[in-house]
Coordinates of C-alpha atoms in Angstrom, one line a residue:
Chain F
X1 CA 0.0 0.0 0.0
X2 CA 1.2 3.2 -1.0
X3 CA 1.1 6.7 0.5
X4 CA -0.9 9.6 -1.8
X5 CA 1.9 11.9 -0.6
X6 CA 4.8 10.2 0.5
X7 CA 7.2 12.1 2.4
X8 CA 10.3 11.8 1.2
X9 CA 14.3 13.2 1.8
X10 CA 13.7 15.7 -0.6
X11 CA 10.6 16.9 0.7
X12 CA 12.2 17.1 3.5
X13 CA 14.8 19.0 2.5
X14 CA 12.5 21.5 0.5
X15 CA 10.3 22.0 3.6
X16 CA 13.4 22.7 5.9
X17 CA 15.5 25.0 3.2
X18 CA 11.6 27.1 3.6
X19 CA 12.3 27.9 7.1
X20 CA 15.8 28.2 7.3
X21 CA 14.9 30.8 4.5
X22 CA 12.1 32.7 6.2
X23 CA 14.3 32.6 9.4
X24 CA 17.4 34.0 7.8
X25 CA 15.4 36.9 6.1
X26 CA 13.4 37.4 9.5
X27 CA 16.9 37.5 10.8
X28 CA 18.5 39.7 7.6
X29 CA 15.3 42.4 7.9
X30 CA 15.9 42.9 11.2
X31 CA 19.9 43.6 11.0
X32 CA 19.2 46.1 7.6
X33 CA 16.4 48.0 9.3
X34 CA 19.0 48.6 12.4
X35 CA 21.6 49.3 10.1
X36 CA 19.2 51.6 7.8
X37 CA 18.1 54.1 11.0
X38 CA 21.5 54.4 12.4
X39 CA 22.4 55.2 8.3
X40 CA 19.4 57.4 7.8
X41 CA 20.5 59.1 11.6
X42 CA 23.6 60.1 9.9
X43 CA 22.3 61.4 7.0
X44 CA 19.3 63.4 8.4
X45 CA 22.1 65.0 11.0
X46 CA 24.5 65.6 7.9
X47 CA 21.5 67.2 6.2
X48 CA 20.5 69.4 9.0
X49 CA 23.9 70.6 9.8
X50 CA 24.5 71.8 6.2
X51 CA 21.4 73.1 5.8
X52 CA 21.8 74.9 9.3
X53 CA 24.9 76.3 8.0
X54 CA 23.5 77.4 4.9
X55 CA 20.7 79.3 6.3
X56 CA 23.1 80.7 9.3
X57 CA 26.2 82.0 6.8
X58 CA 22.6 83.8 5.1
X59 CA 21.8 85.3 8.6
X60 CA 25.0 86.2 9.2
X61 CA 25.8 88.1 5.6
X62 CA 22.9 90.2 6.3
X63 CA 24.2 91.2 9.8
X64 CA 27.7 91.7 8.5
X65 CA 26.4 93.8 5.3
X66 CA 23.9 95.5 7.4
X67 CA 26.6 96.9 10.3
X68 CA 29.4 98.0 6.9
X69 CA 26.9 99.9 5.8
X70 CA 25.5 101.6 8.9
X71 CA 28.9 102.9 9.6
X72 CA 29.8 104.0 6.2
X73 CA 26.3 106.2 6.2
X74 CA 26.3 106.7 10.0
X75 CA 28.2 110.3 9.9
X76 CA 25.7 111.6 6.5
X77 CA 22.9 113.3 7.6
X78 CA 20.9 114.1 4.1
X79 CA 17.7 112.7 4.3
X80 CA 18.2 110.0 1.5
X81 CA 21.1 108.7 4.3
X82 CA 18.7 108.9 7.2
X83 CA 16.3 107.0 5.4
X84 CA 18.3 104.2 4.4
X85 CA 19.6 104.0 7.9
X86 CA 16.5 103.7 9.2
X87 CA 16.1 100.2 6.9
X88 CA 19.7 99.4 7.4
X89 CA 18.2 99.4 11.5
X90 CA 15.3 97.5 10.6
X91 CA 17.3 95.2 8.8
X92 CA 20.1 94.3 11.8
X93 CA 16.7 94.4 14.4
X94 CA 15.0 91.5 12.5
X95 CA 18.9 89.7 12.2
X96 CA 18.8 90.2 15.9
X97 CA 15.9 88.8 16.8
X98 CA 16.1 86.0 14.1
X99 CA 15.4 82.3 16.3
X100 CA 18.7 80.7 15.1
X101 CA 18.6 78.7 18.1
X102 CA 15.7 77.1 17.4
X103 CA 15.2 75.0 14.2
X104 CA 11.6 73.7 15.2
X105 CA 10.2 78.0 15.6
X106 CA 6.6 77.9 13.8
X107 CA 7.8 80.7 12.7
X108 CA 11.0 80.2 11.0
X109 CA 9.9 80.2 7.4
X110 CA 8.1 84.0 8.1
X111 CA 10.9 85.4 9.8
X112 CA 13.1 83.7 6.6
X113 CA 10.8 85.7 4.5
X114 CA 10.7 88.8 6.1
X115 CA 14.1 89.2 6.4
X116 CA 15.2 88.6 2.4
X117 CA 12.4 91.3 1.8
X118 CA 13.9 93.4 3.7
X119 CA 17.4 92.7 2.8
X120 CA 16.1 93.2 -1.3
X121 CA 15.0 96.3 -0.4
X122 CA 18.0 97.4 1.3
X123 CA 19.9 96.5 -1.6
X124 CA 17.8 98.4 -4.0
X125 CA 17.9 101.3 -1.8
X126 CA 21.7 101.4 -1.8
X127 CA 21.6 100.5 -5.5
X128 CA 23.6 97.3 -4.8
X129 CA 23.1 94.4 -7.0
X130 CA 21.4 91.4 -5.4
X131 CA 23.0 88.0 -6.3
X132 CA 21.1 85.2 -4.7
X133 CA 22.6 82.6 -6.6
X134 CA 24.0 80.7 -3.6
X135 CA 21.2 81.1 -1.6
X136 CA 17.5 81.0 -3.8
X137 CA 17.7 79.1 -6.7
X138 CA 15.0 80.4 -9.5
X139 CA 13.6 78.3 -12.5
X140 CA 13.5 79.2 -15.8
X141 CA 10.7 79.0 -18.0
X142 CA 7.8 80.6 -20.0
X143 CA 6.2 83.8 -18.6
X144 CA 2.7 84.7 -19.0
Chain X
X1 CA -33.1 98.1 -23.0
X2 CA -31.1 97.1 -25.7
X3 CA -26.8 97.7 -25.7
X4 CA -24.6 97.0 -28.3
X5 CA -20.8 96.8 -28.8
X6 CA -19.6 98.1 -32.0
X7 CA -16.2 98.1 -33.6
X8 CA -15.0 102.1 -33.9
X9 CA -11.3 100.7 -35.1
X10 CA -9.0 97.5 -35.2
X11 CA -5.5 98.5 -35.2
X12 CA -2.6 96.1 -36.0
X13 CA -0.2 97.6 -33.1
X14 CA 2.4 95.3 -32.2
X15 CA 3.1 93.5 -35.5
X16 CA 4.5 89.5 -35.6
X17 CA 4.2 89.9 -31.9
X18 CA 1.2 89.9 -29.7
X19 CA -0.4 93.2 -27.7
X20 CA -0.5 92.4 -23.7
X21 CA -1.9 95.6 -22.6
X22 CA -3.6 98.7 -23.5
X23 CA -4.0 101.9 -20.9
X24 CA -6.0 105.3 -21.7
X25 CA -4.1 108.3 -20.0
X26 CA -6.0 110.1 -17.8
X27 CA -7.4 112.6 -19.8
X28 CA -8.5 110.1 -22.3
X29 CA -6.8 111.7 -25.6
X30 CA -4.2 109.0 -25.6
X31 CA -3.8 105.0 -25.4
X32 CA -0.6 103.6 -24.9
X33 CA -0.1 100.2 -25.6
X34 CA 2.8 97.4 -24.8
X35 CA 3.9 93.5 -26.4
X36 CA 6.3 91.2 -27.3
X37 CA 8.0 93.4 -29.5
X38 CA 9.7 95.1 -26.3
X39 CA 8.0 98.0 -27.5
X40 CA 5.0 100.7 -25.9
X41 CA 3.1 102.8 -28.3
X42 CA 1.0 105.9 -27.7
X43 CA -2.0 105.8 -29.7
X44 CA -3.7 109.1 -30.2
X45 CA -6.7 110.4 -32.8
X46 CA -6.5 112.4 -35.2
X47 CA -10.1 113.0 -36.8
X48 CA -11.8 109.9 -37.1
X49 CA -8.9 107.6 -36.6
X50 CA -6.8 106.4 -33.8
X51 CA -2.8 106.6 -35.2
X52 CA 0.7 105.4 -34.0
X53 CA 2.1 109.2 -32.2
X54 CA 5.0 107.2 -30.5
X55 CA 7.4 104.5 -30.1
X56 CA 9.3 104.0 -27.3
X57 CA 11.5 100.8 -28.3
X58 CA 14.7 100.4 -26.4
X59 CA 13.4 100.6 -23.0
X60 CA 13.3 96.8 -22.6
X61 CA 15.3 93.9 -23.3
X62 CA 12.1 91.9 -22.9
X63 CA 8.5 91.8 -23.3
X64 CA 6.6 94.6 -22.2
X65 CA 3.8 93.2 -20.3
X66 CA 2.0 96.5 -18.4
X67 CA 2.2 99.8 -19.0
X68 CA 0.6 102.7 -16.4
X69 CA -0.1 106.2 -16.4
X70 CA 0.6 108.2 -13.6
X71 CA -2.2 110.2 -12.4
X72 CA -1.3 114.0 -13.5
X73 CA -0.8 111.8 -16.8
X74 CA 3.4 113.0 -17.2
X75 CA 4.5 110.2 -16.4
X76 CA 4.3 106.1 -18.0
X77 CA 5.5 103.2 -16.5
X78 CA 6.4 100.1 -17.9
X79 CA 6.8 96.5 -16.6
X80 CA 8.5 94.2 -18.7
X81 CA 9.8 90.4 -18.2
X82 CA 13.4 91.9 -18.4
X83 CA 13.0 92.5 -14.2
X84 CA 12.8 96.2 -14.8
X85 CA 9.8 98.8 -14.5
X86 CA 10.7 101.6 -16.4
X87 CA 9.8 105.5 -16.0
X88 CA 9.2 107.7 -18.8
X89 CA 8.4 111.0 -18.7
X90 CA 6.2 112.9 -21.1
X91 CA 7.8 115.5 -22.8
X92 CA 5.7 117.3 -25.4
X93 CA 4.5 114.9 -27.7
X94 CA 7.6 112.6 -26.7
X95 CA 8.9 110.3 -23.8
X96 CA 12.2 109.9 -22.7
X97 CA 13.5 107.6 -19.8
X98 CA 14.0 108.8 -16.4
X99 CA 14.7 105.7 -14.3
X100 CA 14.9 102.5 -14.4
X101 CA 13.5 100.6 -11.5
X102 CA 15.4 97.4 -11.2
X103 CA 15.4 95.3 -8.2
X104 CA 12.5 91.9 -8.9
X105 CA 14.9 88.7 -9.9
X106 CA 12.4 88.1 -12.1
X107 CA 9.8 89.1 -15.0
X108 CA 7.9 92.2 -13.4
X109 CA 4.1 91.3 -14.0
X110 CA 2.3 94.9 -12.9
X111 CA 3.4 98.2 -12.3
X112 CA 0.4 101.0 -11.0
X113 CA 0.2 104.4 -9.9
X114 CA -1.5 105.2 -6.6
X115 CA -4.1 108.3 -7.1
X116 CA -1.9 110.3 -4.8
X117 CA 0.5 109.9 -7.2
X118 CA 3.5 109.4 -4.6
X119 CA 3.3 105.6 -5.0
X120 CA 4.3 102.7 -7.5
X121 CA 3.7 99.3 -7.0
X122 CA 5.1 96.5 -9.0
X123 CA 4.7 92.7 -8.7
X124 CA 6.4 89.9 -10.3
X125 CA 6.6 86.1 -11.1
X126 CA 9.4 86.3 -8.1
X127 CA 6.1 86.2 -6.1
X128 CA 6.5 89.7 -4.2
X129 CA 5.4 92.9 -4.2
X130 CA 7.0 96.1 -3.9
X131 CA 6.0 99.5 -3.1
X132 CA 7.9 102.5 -4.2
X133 CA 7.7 106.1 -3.0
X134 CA 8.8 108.8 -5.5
X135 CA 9.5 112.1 -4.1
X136 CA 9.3 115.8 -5.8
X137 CA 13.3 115.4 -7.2
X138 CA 11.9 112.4 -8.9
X139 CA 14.1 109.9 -7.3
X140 CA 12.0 106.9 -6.7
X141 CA 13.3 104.3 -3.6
X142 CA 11.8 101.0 -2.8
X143 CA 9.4 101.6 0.7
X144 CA 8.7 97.8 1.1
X145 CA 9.0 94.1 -0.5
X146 CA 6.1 92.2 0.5
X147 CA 6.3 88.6 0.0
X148 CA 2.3 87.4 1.1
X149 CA 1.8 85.3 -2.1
X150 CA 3.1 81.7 -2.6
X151 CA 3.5 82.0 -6.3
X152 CA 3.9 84.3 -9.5
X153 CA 1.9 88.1 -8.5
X154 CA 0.1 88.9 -11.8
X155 CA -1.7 91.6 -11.2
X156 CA -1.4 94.7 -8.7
X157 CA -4.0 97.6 -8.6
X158 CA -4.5 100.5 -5.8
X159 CA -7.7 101.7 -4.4
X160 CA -9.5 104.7 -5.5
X161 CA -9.6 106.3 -2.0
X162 CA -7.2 105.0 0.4
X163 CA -3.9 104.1 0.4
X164 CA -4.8 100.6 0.0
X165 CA -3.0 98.2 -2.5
X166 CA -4.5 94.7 -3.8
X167 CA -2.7 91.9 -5.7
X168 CA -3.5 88.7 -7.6
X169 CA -1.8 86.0 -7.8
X170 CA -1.3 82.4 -9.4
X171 CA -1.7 80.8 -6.1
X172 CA -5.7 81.8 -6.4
X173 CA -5.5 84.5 -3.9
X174 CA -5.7 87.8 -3.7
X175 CA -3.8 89.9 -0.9
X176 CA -4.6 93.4 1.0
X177 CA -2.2 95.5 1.7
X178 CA -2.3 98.5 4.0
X179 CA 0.8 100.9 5.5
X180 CA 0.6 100.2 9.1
X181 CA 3.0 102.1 11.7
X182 CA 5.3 102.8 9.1
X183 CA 5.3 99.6 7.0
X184 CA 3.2 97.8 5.0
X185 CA 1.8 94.4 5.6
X186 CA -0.8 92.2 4.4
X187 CA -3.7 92.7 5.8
X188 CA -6.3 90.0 4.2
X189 CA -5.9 87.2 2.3
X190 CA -9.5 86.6 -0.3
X191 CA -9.5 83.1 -1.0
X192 CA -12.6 82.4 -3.6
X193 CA -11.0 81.8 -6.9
X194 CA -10.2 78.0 -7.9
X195 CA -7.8 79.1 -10.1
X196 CA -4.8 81.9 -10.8
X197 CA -6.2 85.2 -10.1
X198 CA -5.2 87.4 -13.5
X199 CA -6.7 90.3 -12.7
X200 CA -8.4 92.4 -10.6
X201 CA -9.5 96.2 -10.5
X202 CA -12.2 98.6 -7.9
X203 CA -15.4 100.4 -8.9
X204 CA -15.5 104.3 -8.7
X205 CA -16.2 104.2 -5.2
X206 CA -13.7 101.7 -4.1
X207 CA -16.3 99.9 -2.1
X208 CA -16.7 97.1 -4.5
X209 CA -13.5 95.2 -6.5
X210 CA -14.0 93.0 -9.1
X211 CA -11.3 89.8 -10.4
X212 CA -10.8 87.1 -12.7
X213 CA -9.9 84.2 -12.9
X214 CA -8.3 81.0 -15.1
X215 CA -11.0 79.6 -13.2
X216 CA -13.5 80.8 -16.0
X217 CA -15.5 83.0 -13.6
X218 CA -15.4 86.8 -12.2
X219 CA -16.0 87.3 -8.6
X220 CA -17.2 91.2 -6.6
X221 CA -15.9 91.2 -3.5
X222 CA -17.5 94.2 -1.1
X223 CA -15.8 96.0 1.8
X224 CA -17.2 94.9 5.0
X225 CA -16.6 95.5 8.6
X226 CA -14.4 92.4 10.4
X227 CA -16.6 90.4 13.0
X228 CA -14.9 91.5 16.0
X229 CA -15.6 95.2 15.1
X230 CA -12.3 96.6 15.2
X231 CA -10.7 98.8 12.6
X232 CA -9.7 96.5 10.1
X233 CA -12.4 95.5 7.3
X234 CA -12.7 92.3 5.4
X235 CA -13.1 91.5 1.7
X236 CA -16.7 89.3 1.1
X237 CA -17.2 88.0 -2.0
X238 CA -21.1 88.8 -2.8
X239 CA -21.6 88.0 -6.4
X240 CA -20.3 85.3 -9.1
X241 CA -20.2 85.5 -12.6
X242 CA -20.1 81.8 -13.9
X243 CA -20.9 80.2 -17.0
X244 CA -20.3 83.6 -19.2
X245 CA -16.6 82.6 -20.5
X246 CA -15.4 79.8 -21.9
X247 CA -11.9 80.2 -21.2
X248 CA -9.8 82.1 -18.5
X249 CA -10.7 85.5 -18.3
X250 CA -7.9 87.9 -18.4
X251 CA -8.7 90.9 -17.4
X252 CA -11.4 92.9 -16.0
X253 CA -12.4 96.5 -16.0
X254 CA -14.8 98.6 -13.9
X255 CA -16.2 101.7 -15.9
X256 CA -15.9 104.8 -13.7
X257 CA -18.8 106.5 -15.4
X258 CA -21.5 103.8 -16.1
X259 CA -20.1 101.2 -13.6
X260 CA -20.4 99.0 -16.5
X261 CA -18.1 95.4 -16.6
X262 CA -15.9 94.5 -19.1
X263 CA -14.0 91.5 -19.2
X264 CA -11.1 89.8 -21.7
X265 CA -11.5 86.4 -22.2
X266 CA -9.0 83.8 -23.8
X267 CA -12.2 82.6 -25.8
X268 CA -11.6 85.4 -28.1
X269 CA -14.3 87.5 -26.6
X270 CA -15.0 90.7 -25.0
X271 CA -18.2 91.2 -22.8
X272 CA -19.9 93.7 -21.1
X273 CA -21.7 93.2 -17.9
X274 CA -24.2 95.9 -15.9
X275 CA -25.7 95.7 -12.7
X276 CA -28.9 95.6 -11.7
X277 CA -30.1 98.4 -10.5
X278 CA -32.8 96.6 -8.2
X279 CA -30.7 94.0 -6.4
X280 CA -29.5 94.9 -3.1
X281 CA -25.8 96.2 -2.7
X282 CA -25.0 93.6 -0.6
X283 CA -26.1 90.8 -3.0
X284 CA -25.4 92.4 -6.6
X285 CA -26.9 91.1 -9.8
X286 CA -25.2 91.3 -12.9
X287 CA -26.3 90.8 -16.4
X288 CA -24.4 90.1 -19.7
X289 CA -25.7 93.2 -21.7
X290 CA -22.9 92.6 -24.7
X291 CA -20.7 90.2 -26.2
X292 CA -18.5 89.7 -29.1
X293 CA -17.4 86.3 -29.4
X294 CA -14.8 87.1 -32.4
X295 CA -13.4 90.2 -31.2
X296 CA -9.9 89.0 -31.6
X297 CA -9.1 86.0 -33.4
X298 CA -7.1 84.8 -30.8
X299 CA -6.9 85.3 -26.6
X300 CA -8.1 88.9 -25.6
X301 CA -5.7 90.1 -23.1
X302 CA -6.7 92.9 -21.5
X303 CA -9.9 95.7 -21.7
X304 CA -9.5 99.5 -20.7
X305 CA -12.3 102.0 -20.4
X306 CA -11.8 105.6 -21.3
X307 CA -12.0 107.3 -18.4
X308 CA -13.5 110.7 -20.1
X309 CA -15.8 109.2 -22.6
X310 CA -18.3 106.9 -21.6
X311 CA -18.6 103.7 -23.8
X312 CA -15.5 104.0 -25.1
X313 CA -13.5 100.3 -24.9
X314 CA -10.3 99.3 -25.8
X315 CA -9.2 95.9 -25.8
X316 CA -6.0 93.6 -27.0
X317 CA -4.9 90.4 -28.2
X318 CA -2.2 87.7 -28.7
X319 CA -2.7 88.4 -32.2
X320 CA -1.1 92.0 -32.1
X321 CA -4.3 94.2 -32.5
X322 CA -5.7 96.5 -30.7
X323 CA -9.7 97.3 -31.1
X324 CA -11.4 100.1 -30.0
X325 CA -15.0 99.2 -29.2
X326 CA -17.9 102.1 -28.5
X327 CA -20.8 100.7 -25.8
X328 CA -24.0 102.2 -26.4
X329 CA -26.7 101.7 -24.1
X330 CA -29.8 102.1 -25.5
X331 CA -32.8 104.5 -23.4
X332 CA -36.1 102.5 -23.2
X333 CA -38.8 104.7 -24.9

């Protein structure tokens, strides 16, 4: 009398191979997905500090273009002096108060904006060329 | 009451190229024009017939895409996709450049005149807005750069009244903008519109604005105190025009003298809308009194009312042309 499914060596070999397979990528997940968040850890932290740096050498341009040219127009009294002093003021108050310390500020991406517009019109009132090259990048295209 | 929109002229202004804009000057005697061509033309009649006076050709590197009349009418401005706004200044029947505004990092979408006359505000695809003072040496400075908008600023226009400044935008909104202690900031933001905002202008009285959309529909928005009563007001939108164009509309203009609508439509058309005269203020009703389908043959750009002579229309397109339409509205016996 014969079996319908006999078991036999092979079978038992394929059914064993299964579970050592299932067990060594049970096993092989687990190690990648450790190794992946301690990678992605370092990456995130690599991404932060450069961007961090980016946007603090930006802060930090303004505040050193902003105190240059407060005491180049410091002694001029004309009115066209006063008023630019007044934004080149305006412009070192909001680097002042700018929340560098604290990347998670709601509002960060405001103060961000604020403080290019004031910087641009800065610029145009001392009829200095802006180059933002290094710091906005603009896309080309078709204008309507 | 029957009204009618008939064709005075069509003028093949900017040749090979297409017209954006078209502005009357405040006394009504001229029209100048600006395209593709990098060029602005002042139109002005002579008898019957509206003919090229002048062509003011190197100002631009770029398109022209707005010109704007100051308010004594001495001065133009132009804004053109080369990041400049430029200043003429009228001298006899000739302009010659003053200044160059420069400052936008990109294409400069709208340049207009406050009714004092003191102020300039220009908007661009760089997505802010800038205010500019010009004082009596004719030295112009940049006040403020406002960034309130997300994306491209198409359209900026002032208020009749009050030193008030609005601006559309391709990121469907339109912002208000009012000086407060010494700067400007935005003061509302009208969301409504499902689509980029392309243009917006206010009625006579400045209580009522009117703006367009790609969304294929005009929307009246009407002053109106804030809820918690305190000084600022709010924008409501109390009337939509839907199912009138069959494109984007482009442009929209408020006639000063018969508070009549027009708008430019990239369905080739130019309308004409009127109120109702029995429908409440705060819930306006406004009928299509005219409509030519085939005023251009291709997307109007931009409608302009003479502000002296009522039912006199200008309008533009992508085809070069300019037409000059006359409104009649018709008495009931």
């Amino acid at each position: 009398v014969e079996d319908s499914c006999p078991i036999t060596d092979s079978s038992i070999l394929l059914i064993e191979s299964f579970f050592l397979t299932s067990r060594f990528r049970g096993e092989g997940y687990q190690e990648g997905f450790q190794r992946g968040t301690q990678r992605g850890l370092h990456n995130g932290w690599r991404h932060g500090a450069s961007h961090g740096a980016k946007l603090s050498s930006e802060i930090s341009f303004y505040y050193g273009f902003a105190i240059s040219w407060k005491c180049l127009l410091e002694r001029q009294s004309d009115d066209r002096s006063r008023k630019r002093l007044k934004a080149l003021e305006a412009l070192l108050n909001l680097t002042q108060k700018f929340p560098l310390d604290d990347p998670q500020s709601v509002k960060l991406q405001e103060d961000t904006e604020k403080l290019r517009a004031k910087f641009r019109q800065v610029c145009s009132m001392l009829n200095v060329p802006t180059d933002f090259k290094d710091y906005i990048r603009t896309a080309e295209g078709t204008s309507f | 009451m029957k009204e009618a929109l008939s064709l005075v002229q069509r003028i093949s202004a900017h040749p090979d190229s297409c017209c954006w804009f078209v502005s009357w000057s405040p006394n009504g005697a001229l029209l100048a024009s600006c395209g593709g061509d990098k060029a602005v033309r002042i139109w002005g009649r002579e008898g019957d017939s509206w003919i090229c006076k002048t062509v003011l050709q190197d100002g631009h590197q770029r398109t022209v895409r707005k010109v704007a009349w100051s308010p004594c009418g001495n001065y133009l401005a132009s804004a053109s996709f080369d990041a400049t706004t430029c200043i003429w200044k009228k001298k006899n029947d000739d302009f010659e450049s003053l200044t160059v505004l420069e400052g936008h990092e990109n294409e400069v979408k709208c340049v207009a005149w406050a009714p004092s006359g003191n102020l300039l505000a220009t908007c661009s695809r760089d997505k802010s807005v800038w205010v500019w003072e010009v004082d009596e040496d004719e030295e112009y400075e940049c006040v403020t750069v406002l960034n309130a908008h997300t994306q491209d600023v198409k359209h900026v226009a002032w208020h009749p009244k009050k030193e008030l400044l609005a601006s559309a935008s391709y990121d469907n909104n339109i912002c208000i903008y009012k000086e407060e202690d010494d700067d400007w900031e935005c003061q509302a933001t009208l969301q409504g519109h499902t689509s980029t905002v392309w243009s917006l202008c206010f009625d006579a009285s400045g209580e009522r604005m009117a703006s367009c959309s790609d969304d294929r529909t005009v929307k009246i928005w009407k002053e109106c105190p804030s809820e918690n009563g305190q000084g600022n007001l709010s924008w409501k939108c109390v009337c939509t025009l839907s199912g009138y164009h069959g494109r984007t509309v482009y442009d929209v203009a408020w006639c000063e003298l018969t508070g009549a609508l027009a708008t430019a439509c990239g369905d080739d058309a130019v309308r004409v809308f009127k109120e109702d005269v029995t429908a409440s203020p705060d819930e306006p009703v406004f009928s299509l009194v005219a409509q030519e389908t085939k005023a251009h043959s291709e997307d109007a750009n931009c409608v302009s009312w003479n502000p002296k002579e009522a039912g006199l229309l200008a309008s533009c397109s992508d085809n070069g042309e300019i037409v000059i339409w006359r409104f009649k509205e018709e008495e009931l016996d």
